[in-house]
Amino acid sequence: MIKLLNKNPFLSISIKNSSQIIIRVLIGLLSIKIVAVILGPVGLAIVNQMQNFLQLTANLANGGIYNGIIKLLSDKATLNSKKEILNTGYVIIIVASLTISLSGIFFNQAISIFLFGNDSYRFVILCLFIYVIPTALFNFVLSITNGLQNLRLYLFITISYLISGLIIFVTSLYIWGLFGALWALLLQGLIAYILFRKGIKKLQIQLQFVLNKDIFKILSNYSLMAIVSNAITPLVVILIRRIIISNLSLHDAGIWDGVYKISSSYVNLSMLSFSYYFLPAFSKTISTKEIRKEIRDSLKVLIPLLSIASLSIYLFRDVIIRLILSNSFEASSQIIKWQLIGDIFAVTSWLFRILLIAKEKTKAYIFSEILAGTLLLAVSYYAIKGFGIEGCTIAYCIVNLINLFVLFIVHKYYWKEH
């Protein structure tokens, strides 16, 4: 076993990083369970709609530079410029997050109507825009610890945030119900800021509001890729949920959310390992031979694990749905198979997307993201009309297979064997 770990760095790093990943997944599942039991499918759909919106705003507020920070800090040739890298990143995040936050003053009513079909949540949305600033800073310090491969600090900050966030969320939900769950997100922003300050202190970093033009130009390439990717994913999920609500019902949207949350739990388990290991690893590889070997070795581990996980979840789907959600989500059992197959394609394709990020293939990356998002939205729209709620998972499976094929062709084009 030790010999296998030494031969496969991806597996080794993933196991070392497994503590925070397992805690993240368990906390996510526990949160879903509590919301499902207390609020049911309708409440789950509303909470997830708000969470996806906050994910969208938080992703835009970071300026899309986290992957660029990780890449630059992982590159030994740029470590002499560490101070300039961090200061430039700090400027970008402060400016971007303030811009996003201020937009909440003018558009909170329109956003509430867009998300929920009414303006009942406009004041909550207005206040939650404050959340994006500390969250952007928190993720900034995570990207620094990732790039510097400071796993111990990375785990401490992440686990502290996850556990404190769960306590706040559960307490607020239990006492104040649906609105308590929404307001809890604002309190999580305070925890995020405290941990940001602690992380910077531990790393002995003095951040200054100074912009380096050369580094800004480099980070801009990553910014464009990340903004497109990070905006498309939550936006498409929000729009699909709106299509379900418009054509079927809010209850059906909650049933789909239940399936989506179950599958995303183990998908995130894989992708979190990717984000910590593969971006620095691919950034260091130079030759086509090294790149292709890294991919082959990783796929040998990845695909069997994904297949076993998907099959296990499908075979025990009824038990899992009752365990993770509640009896009111029984209809999820009938539509989950397509989601699980699609997850295998989705996680495998992410491996190729990480490579495009690491090697700054901006145009190819943006094209693949826009293609995947547009296809998923379009196919979901017609599939929902033709197959009902199951159309969502069918569309997800089809589009992820197409996206994997496209990314494989792109990979072959850029890294041909000689």
Short mmCIF file of C-alpha atoms in Angstrom, two decimals:
data_model
loop_
_atom_site.label_atom_id
_atom_site.label_comp_id
_atom_site.label_asym_id
_atom_site.label_seq_id
_atom_site.Cartn_x
_atom_site.Cartn_y
_atom_site.Cartn_z
CA MET A 1 0.00 0.00 0.00
CA ILE A 2 2.82 2.42 0.93
CA LYS A 3 4.57 1.57 -2.34
CA LEU A 4 1.37 2.39 -4.26
CA LEU A 5 1.09 5.78 -2.52
CA ASN A 6 4.68 6.65 -3.34
CA LYS A 7 4.15 5.78 -6.98
CA ASN A 8 0.90 7.76 -7.28
CA PRO A 9 1.28 11.31 -5.88
CA PHE A 10 -2.37 12.12 -6.66
CA LEU A 11 -3.54 9.28 -4.43
CA SER A 12 -1.04 10.23 -1.72
CA ILE A 13 -2.04 13.91 -1.61
CA SER A 14 -5.73 13.00 -1.79
CA ILE A 15 -5.46 10.74 1.26
CA LYS A 16 -3.55 13.39 3.23
CA ASN A 17 -6.18 15.97 2.25
CA SER A 18 -9.04 13.57 2.95
CA SER A 19 -9.84 14.85 6.45
CA GLN A 20 -11.20 18.21 5.33
CA ILE A 21 -12.86 16.67 2.29
CA ILE A 22 -14.68 14.07 4.38
CA ILE A 23 -15.73 16.73 6.91
CA ARG A 24 -16.91 18.99 4.08
CA VAL A 25 -19.00 16.20 2.55
CA LEU A 26 -20.43 15.09 5.91
CA ILE A 27 -21.37 18.64 6.87
CA GLY A 28 -22.95 19.18 3.47
CA LEU A 29 -24.99 15.99 3.84
CA LEU A 30 -26.02 16.89 7.39
CA SER A 31 -27.14 20.36 6.26
CA ILE A 32 -29.20 18.82 3.46
CA LYS A 33 -30.77 16.36 5.89
CA ILE A 34 -31.78 19.05 8.36
CA VAL A 35 -33.29 21.29 5.68
CA ALA A 36 -35.09 18.34 4.07
CA VAL A 37 -36.63 17.20 7.35
CA ILE A 38 -37.61 20.65 8.65
CA LEU A 39 -38.56 22.41 5.41
CA GLY A 40 -39.22 19.57 2.89
CA PRO A 41 -38.68 19.73 -0.90
CA VAL A 42 -40.08 23.26 -1.24
CA GLY A 43 -37.81 24.64 1.49
CA LEU A 44 -34.79 22.83 0.05
CA ALA A 45 -35.43 24.40 -3.36
CA ILE A 46 -35.66 27.91 -1.85
CA VAL A 47 -32.52 27.53 0.29
CA ASN A 48 -30.54 26.07 -2.61
CA GLN A 49 -31.72 28.83 -4.94
CA MET A 50 -30.33 31.40 -2.51
CA GLN A 51 -27.11 29.43 -1.97
CA ASN A 52 -26.51 29.15 -5.72
CA PHE A 53 -27.02 32.88 -6.07
CA LEU A 54 -24.52 33.56 -3.29
CA GLN A 55 -22.11 31.15 -4.96
CA LEU A 56 -22.50 33.14 -8.17
CA THR A 57 -21.86 36.51 -6.50
CA ALA A 58 -18.97 35.18 -4.40
CA ASN A 59 -17.34 33.72 -7.51
CA LEU A 60 -17.62 37.03 -9.33
CA ALA A 61 -16.37 38.93 -6.28
CA ASN A 62 -13.03 37.12 -6.28
CA GLY A 63 -12.14 38.42 -9.71
CA GLY A 64 -11.53 34.86 -10.86
CA ILE A 65 -7.88 34.95 -9.82
CA TYR A 66 -7.61 32.09 -7.31
CA ASN A 67 -6.32 29.57 -9.83
CA GLY A 68 -3.83 32.16 -11.04
CA ILE A 69 -2.58 32.72 -7.48
CA ILE A 70 -2.15 28.96 -7.00
CA LYS A 71 -0.35 28.64 -10.34
CA LEU A 72 2.07 31.54 -9.69
CA LEU A 73 2.87 30.50 -6.14
CA SER A 74 3.43 26.90 -7.29
CA ASP A 75 5.97 28.03 -9.87
CA LYS A 76 9.39 28.26 -8.23
CA ALA A 77 10.51 30.75 -10.87
CA THR A 78 8.00 33.33 -9.58
CA LEU A 79 8.47 32.88 -5.82
CA ASN A 80 10.80 35.89 -5.71
CA SER A 81 7.78 37.94 -6.72
CA LYS A 82 5.56 36.50 -3.98
CA LYS A 83 4.93 39.88 -2.35
CA GLU A 84 3.87 41.45 -5.65
CA ILE A 85 1.64 38.45 -6.49
CA LEU A 86 -0.21 38.64 -3.18
CA ASN A 87 -0.59 42.42 -3.18
CA THR A 88 -1.90 42.43 -6.73
CA GLY A 89 -4.37 39.66 -5.91
CA TYR A 90 -5.50 41.58 -2.83
CA VAL A 91 -6.22 44.71 -4.89
CA ILE A 92 -8.21 42.76 -7.48
CA ILE A 93 -10.33 40.99 -4.84
CA ILE A 94 -11.11 44.15 -2.85
CA VAL A 95 -12.15 46.09 -5.96
CA ALA A 96 -14.19 43.22 -7.44
CA SER A 97 -15.97 42.32 -4.19
CA LEU A 98 -16.85 45.94 -3.39
CA THR A 99 -18.28 46.37 -6.89
CA ILE A 100 -20.45 43.27 -6.54
CA SER A 101 -21.58 44.25 -3.03
CA LEU A 102 -22.62 47.75 -4.06
CA SER A 103 -24.72 46.35 -6.91
CA GLY A 104 -27.01 44.80 -4.30
CA ILE A 105 -28.24 48.27 -3.34
CA PHE A 106 -29.71 48.83 -6.80
CA PHE A 107 -30.79 45.35 -7.93
CA ASN A 108 -32.00 43.48 -4.80
CA GLN A 109 -35.68 43.65 -5.81
CA ALA A 110 -35.03 42.50 -9.37
CA ILE A 111 -32.85 39.66 -8.09
CA SER A 112 -35.54 38.49 -5.66
CA ILE A 113 -38.09 38.40 -8.49
CA PHE A 114 -35.64 36.59 -10.77
CA LEU A 115 -34.81 33.94 -8.17
CA PHE A 116 -38.22 33.37 -6.57
CA GLY A 117 -40.85 35.06 -8.75
CA ASN A 118 -41.60 37.71 -6.08
CA ASP A 119 -39.82 40.41 -4.03
CA SER A 120 -40.34 38.79 -0.61
CA TYR A 121 -36.60 38.20 -0.19
CA ARG A 122 -35.31 41.58 -1.34
CA PHE A 123 -34.13 42.73 2.10
CA VAL A 124 -32.40 39.41 2.80
CA ILE A 125 -30.63 39.66 -0.56
CA LEU A 126 -29.60 43.27 0.13
CA CYS A 127 -27.97 42.28 3.43
CA LEU A 128 -26.40 39.12 2.04
CA PHE A 129 -24.40 41.13 -0.48
CA ILE A 130 -22.18 41.99 2.49
CA TYR A 131 -21.33 38.27 2.61
CA VAL A 132 -19.32 38.36 -0.61
CA ILE A 133 -16.46 40.55 0.68
CA PRO A 134 -15.25 38.40 3.62
CA THR A 135 -15.94 35.24 1.64
CA ALA A 136 -13.75 36.47 -1.22
CA LEU A 137 -10.94 37.24 1.25
CA PHE A 138 -11.35 33.85 2.93
CA ASN A 139 -11.01 32.03 -0.39
CA PHE A 140 -8.03 34.25 -1.20
CA VAL A 141 -6.10 32.97 1.83
CA LEU A 142 -7.09 29.40 0.90
CA SER A 143 -5.60 29.89 -2.57
CA ILE A 144 -2.39 31.17 -0.98
CA THR A 145 -2.04 28.13 1.30
CA ASN A 146 -2.85 25.90 -1.68
CA GLY A 147 -0.22 27.49 -3.88
CA LEU A 148 2.40 27.31 -1.13
CA GLN A 149 1.31 23.70 -0.41
CA ASN A 150 0.83 24.52 3.29
CA LEU A 151 -1.55 21.62 3.85
CA ARG A 152 -1.70 21.94 7.64
CA LEU A 153 -2.91 25.56 7.58
CA TYR A 154 -5.19 24.83 4.64
CA LEU A 155 -6.90 22.06 6.62
CA PHE A 156 -7.17 24.14 9.80
CA ILE A 157 -8.82 27.11 8.07
CA THR A 158 -11.17 24.97 5.98
CA ILE A 159 -12.31 22.69 8.80
CA SER A 160 -12.80 25.63 11.20
CA TYR A 161 -15.00 27.39 8.66
CA LEU A 162 -17.05 24.28 7.89
CA ILE A 163 -17.76 23.35 11.52
CA SER A 164 -18.58 26.89 12.67
CA GLY A 165 -20.76 27.41 9.60
CA LEU A 166 -22.73 24.26 10.36
CA ILE A 167 -23.36 25.29 13.97
CA ILE A 168 -24.59 28.73 12.91
CA PHE A 169 -26.75 27.32 10.10
CA VAL A 170 -28.43 24.60 12.18
CA THR A 171 -29.07 26.92 15.15
CA SER A 172 -30.60 29.63 12.97
CA LEU A 173 -32.71 27.15 11.01
CA TYR A 174 -34.03 25.50 14.17
CA ILE A 175 -34.93 28.78 15.89
CA TRP A 176 -36.12 30.95 12.99
CA GLY A 177 -36.97 28.47 10.21
CA LEU A 178 -36.46 29.30 6.52
CA PHE A 179 -35.45 32.95 7.01
CA GLY A 180 -33.09 31.89 9.79
CA ALA A 181 -31.29 29.60 7.34
CA LEU A 182 -30.89 32.50 4.92
CA TRP A 183 -29.69 34.94 7.58
CA ALA A 184 -27.17 32.37 8.84
CA LEU A 185 -25.18 32.91 5.66
CA LEU A 186 -24.51 36.49 6.74
CA LEU A 187 -23.04 35.31 10.04
CA GLN A 188 -20.84 32.83 8.17
CA GLY A 189 -19.32 35.83 6.41
CA LEU A 190 -18.06 37.10 9.79
CA ILE A 191 -16.41 33.73 10.50
CA ALA A 192 -14.82 33.85 7.04
CA TYR A 193 -13.24 37.24 7.77
CA ILE A 194 -11.88 36.13 11.15
CA LEU A 195 -10.25 33.07 9.56
CA PHE A 196 -8.84 35.22 6.74
CA ARG A 197 -7.10 37.43 9.29
CA LYS A 198 -5.80 34.39 11.21
CA GLY A 199 -4.49 32.76 8.02
CA ILE A 200 -2.63 35.89 6.92
CA LYS A 201 -1.08 36.21 10.38
CA LYS A 202 0.04 32.55 10.37
CA LEU A 203 1.65 32.99 6.96
CA GLN A 204 3.35 36.20 8.16
CA ILE A 205 2.06 38.16 5.19
CA GLN A 206 1.68 41.95 5.12
CA LEU A 207 -0.85 42.79 2.42
CA GLN A 208 -0.67 46.20 0.77
CA PHE A 209 -2.94 47.92 -1.71
CA VAL A 210 -0.32 47.90 -4.49
CA LEU A 211 -0.88 46.69 -8.06
CA ASN A 212 1.87 45.16 -10.22
CA LYS A 213 0.91 45.57 -13.89
CA ASP A 214 2.82 42.52 -15.15
CA ILE A 215 1.29 40.21 -12.57
CA PHE A 216 -2.12 41.76 -13.15
CA LYS A 217 -1.81 40.86 -16.83
CA ILE A 218 -0.96 37.24 -15.98
CA LEU A 219 -3.81 36.95 -13.47
CA SER A 220 -6.20 38.43 -16.03
CA ASN A 221 -5.86 35.31 -18.19
CA TYR A 222 -6.98 33.16 -15.25
CA SER A 223 -9.60 35.73 -14.31
CA LEU A 224 -11.38 35.43 -17.62
CA MET A 225 -11.41 31.62 -17.44
CA ALA A 226 -12.59 31.48 -13.84
CA ILE A 227 -15.26 34.18 -14.16
CA VAL A 228 -16.80 32.40 -17.14
CA SER A 229 -16.69 29.03 -15.40
CA ASN A 230 -17.76 30.22 -11.96
CA ALA A 231 -20.58 32.33 -13.35
CA ILE A 232 -21.95 29.71 -15.73
CA THR A 233 -22.31 26.82 -13.27
CA PRO A 234 -24.49 28.46 -10.56
CA LEU A 235 -26.36 30.54 -13.14
CA VAL A 236 -27.32 27.47 -15.16
CA VAL A 237 -28.46 25.66 -11.99
CA ILE A 238 -30.57 28.69 -11.00
CA LEU A 239 -32.16 28.85 -14.47
CA ILE A 240 -32.86 25.10 -14.57
CA ARG A 241 -34.57 25.37 -11.19
CA ARG A 242 -36.66 28.26 -12.54
CA ILE A 243 -37.61 26.16 -15.60
CA ILE A 244 -38.74 23.33 -13.32
CA ILE A 245 -40.77 25.71 -11.16
CA SER A 246 -42.39 27.33 -14.21
CA ASN A 247 -43.21 24.08 -16.06
CA LEU A 248 -43.77 21.72 -13.12
CA SER A 249 -43.75 22.96 -9.51
CA LEU A 250 -41.60 24.18 -6.62
CA HIS A 251 -42.01 20.71 -5.08
CA ASP A 252 -40.52 19.10 -8.22
CA ALA A 253 -37.63 21.57 -8.05
CA GLY A 254 -36.96 20.30 -4.52
CA ILE A 255 -37.04 16.66 -5.71
CA TRP A 256 -34.43 17.47 -8.35
CA ASP A 257 -32.39 19.39 -5.76
CA GLY A 258 -32.32 16.28 -3.60
CA VAL A 259 -30.79 14.24 -6.43
CA TYR A 260 -28.40 17.04 -7.32
CA LYS A 261 -27.17 17.34 -3.73
CA ILE A 262 -26.59 13.60 -3.29
CA SER A 263 -24.54 13.29 -6.46
CA SER A 264 -22.64 16.54 -5.90
CA SER A 265 -21.50 15.28 -2.48
CA TYR A 266 -19.24 12.61 -3.93
CA VAL A 267 -18.47 14.65 -7.05
CA ASN A 268 -17.08 17.36 -4.78
CA LEU A 269 -15.08 14.70 -2.97
CA SER A 270 -13.21 14.10 -6.23
CA MET A 271 -13.01 17.69 -7.42
CA LEU A 272 -11.64 19.00 -4.14
CA SER A 273 -8.78 16.55 -4.50
CA PHE A 274 -8.28 17.79 -8.05
CA SER A 275 -8.12 21.44 -7.06
CA TYR A 276 -5.50 20.82 -4.39
CA TYR A 277 -3.27 18.43 -6.31
CA PHE A 278 -3.68 18.78 -10.07
CA LEU A 279 -3.32 22.53 -10.62
CA PRO A 280 0.10 22.73 -8.94
CA ALA A 281 1.10 19.38 -10.51
CA PHE A 282 0.12 20.33 -14.05
CA SER A 283 1.74 23.75 -13.58
CA LYS A 284 5.08 22.02 -12.96
CA THR A 285 4.87 19.51 -15.83
CA ILE A 286 6.41 20.70 -19.07
CA SER A 287 6.68 17.96 -21.65
CA THR A 288 3.78 16.30 -23.46
CA LYS A 289 5.04 12.94 -22.23
CA GLU A 290 4.84 14.05 -18.58
CA ILE A 291 1.36 15.48 -19.03
CA ARG A 292 -0.04 12.40 -20.71
CA LYS A 293 1.53 10.13 -18.09
CA GLU A 294 0.00 12.20 -15.28
CA ILE A 295 -3.43 11.91 -16.87
CA ARG A 296 -3.14 8.18 -17.55
CA ASP A 297 -2.00 7.42 -13.99
CA SER A 298 -4.79 9.51 -12.51
CA LEU A 299 -7.52 8.04 -14.70
CA LYS A 300 -6.47 4.52 -13.65
CA VAL A 301 -7.40 5.47 -10.08
CA LEU A 302 -10.23 7.88 -10.81
CA ILE A 303 -12.52 5.99 -13.17
CA PRO A 304 -12.77 2.76 -11.12
CA LEU A 305 -13.44 4.74 -7.93
CA LEU A 306 -16.14 6.84 -9.61
CA SER A 307 -17.79 3.80 -11.17
CA ILE A 308 -17.88 1.93 -7.87
CA ALA A 309 -19.26 4.99 -6.05
CA SER A 310 -21.99 5.60 -8.64
CA LEU A 311 -23.05 1.93 -8.75
CA SER A 312 -23.12 1.72 -4.95
CA ILE A 313 -25.27 4.83 -4.65
CA TYR A 314 -27.68 3.51 -7.28
CA LEU A 315 -28.05 0.08 -5.68
CA PHE A 316 -28.74 1.59 -2.26
CA ARG A 317 -30.52 4.70 -3.55
CA ASP A 318 -33.74 4.21 -1.56
CA VAL A 319 -31.88 3.82 1.72
CA ILE A 320 -29.57 6.75 0.90
CA ILE A 321 -32.45 9.04 -0.02
CA ARG A 322 -34.26 8.29 3.24
CA LEU A 323 -31.01 8.64 5.20
CA ILE A 324 -29.73 11.84 3.60
CA LEU A 325 -33.08 13.49 2.82
CA SER A 326 -36.45 12.23 4.07
CA ASN A 327 -39.45 10.13 3.03
CA SER A 328 -40.91 13.13 1.18
CA PHE A 329 -38.12 12.77 -1.41
CA GLU A 330 -39.02 9.23 -2.54
CA ALA A 331 -39.58 10.43 -6.11
CA SER A 332 -35.85 11.19 -6.33
CA SER A 333 -35.20 7.44 -6.56
CA GLN A 334 -36.79 7.29 -10.02
CA ILE A 335 -34.58 9.91 -11.64
CA ILE A 336 -31.18 9.46 -9.98
CA LYS A 337 -29.60 6.90 -12.34
CA TRP A 338 -28.97 9.37 -15.18
CA GLN A 339 -27.44 11.83 -12.72
CA LEU A 340 -25.00 9.22 -11.43
CA ILE A 341 -23.87 8.21 -14.92
CA GLY A 342 -23.46 11.88 -15.80
CA ASP A 343 -21.33 12.40 -12.70
CA ILE A 344 -18.71 9.96 -13.99
CA PHE A 345 -18.43 11.98 -17.20
CA ALA A 346 -18.43 15.28 -15.29
CA VAL A 347 -15.60 14.42 -12.90
CA THR A 348 -13.48 12.85 -15.64
CA SER A 349 -13.89 15.94 -17.84
CA TRP A 350 -12.82 18.14 -14.92
CA LEU A 351 -9.38 16.53 -15.10
CA PHE A 352 -8.96 17.88 -18.64
CA ARG A 353 -10.36 21.29 -17.64
CA ILE A 354 -7.79 21.62 -14.85
CA LEU A 355 -5.06 20.96 -17.42
CA LEU A 356 -6.36 23.77 -19.64
CA ILE A 357 -6.31 26.14 -16.65
CA ALA A 358 -2.78 25.17 -15.64
CA LYS A 359 -1.45 25.64 -19.17
CA GLU A 360 -3.39 28.90 -19.72
CA LYS A 361 -5.37 27.63 -22.71
CA THR A 362 -7.86 30.43 -22.18
CA LYS A 363 -9.84 30.26 -25.42
CA ALA A 364 -10.26 26.48 -25.31
CA TYR A 365 -11.32 26.55 -21.67
CA ILE A 366 -13.87 29.33 -22.13
CA PHE A 367 -15.27 27.64 -25.25
CA SER A 368 -15.77 24.34 -23.41
CA GLU A 369 -17.44 26.05 -20.44
CA ILE A 370 -19.83 28.12 -22.53
CA LEU A 371 -20.64 25.12 -24.72
CA ALA A 372 -21.38 22.90 -21.69
CA GLY A 373 -23.51 25.53 -19.94
CA THR A 374 -25.49 26.47 -23.04
CA LEU A 375 -26.10 22.83 -24.00
CA LEU A 376 -27.18 21.88 -20.48
CA LEU A 377 -29.66 24.74 -20.30
CA ALA A 378 -31.08 24.09 -23.79
CA VAL A 379 -31.29 20.30 -23.48
CA SER A 380 -32.78 20.58 -19.97
CA TYR A 381 -35.50 22.94 -21.23
CA TYR A 382 -36.72 20.53 -23.90
CA ALA A 383 -36.08 17.39 -21.83
CA ILE A 384 -38.18 18.73 -18.95
CA LYS A 385 -41.04 19.42 -21.35
CA GLY A 386 -40.73 15.93 -22.85
CA PHE A 387 -39.85 13.76 -19.85
CA GLY A 388 -40.90 15.81 -16.84
CA ILE A 389 -38.57 16.00 -13.86
CA GLU A 390 -36.47 13.07 -15.15
CA GLY A 391 -35.55 15.24 -18.13
CA CYS A 392 -33.17 17.20 -15.87
CA THR A 393 -31.00 14.18 -15.12
CA ILE A 394 -31.18 12.85 -18.68
CA ALA A 395 -29.98 16.20 -19.99
CA TYR A 396 -27.18 16.28 -17.40
CA CYS A 397 -25.93 12.85 -18.50
CA ILE A 398 -26.03 13.62 -22.24
CA VAL A 399 -24.35 17.02 -21.97
CA ASN A 400 -21.51 15.79 -19.71
CA LEU A 401 -20.77 12.98 -22.16
CA ILE A 402 -20.60 15.48 -25.03
CA ASN A 403 -18.41 17.81 -22.96
CA LEU A 404 -15.99 15.00 -22.08
CA PHE A 405 -15.66 14.09 -25.75
CA VAL A 406 -14.99 17.72 -26.72
CA LEU A 407 -12.36 18.15 -23.99
CA PHE A 408 -10.65 14.91 -24.98
CA ILE A 409 -10.38 16.16 -28.58
CA VAL A 410 -9.00 19.48 -27.32
CA HIS A 411 -6.45 17.60 -25.20
CA LYS A 412 -5.37 15.53 -28.21
CA TYR A 413 -4.98 18.69 -30.28
CA TYR A 414 -2.76 20.57 -27.79
CA TRP A 415 -0.70 17.64 -26.50
CA LYS A 416 0.00 15.40 -29.44
CA GLU A 417 2.32 12.48 -29.00
CA HIS A 418 5.56 12.86 -30.98
#
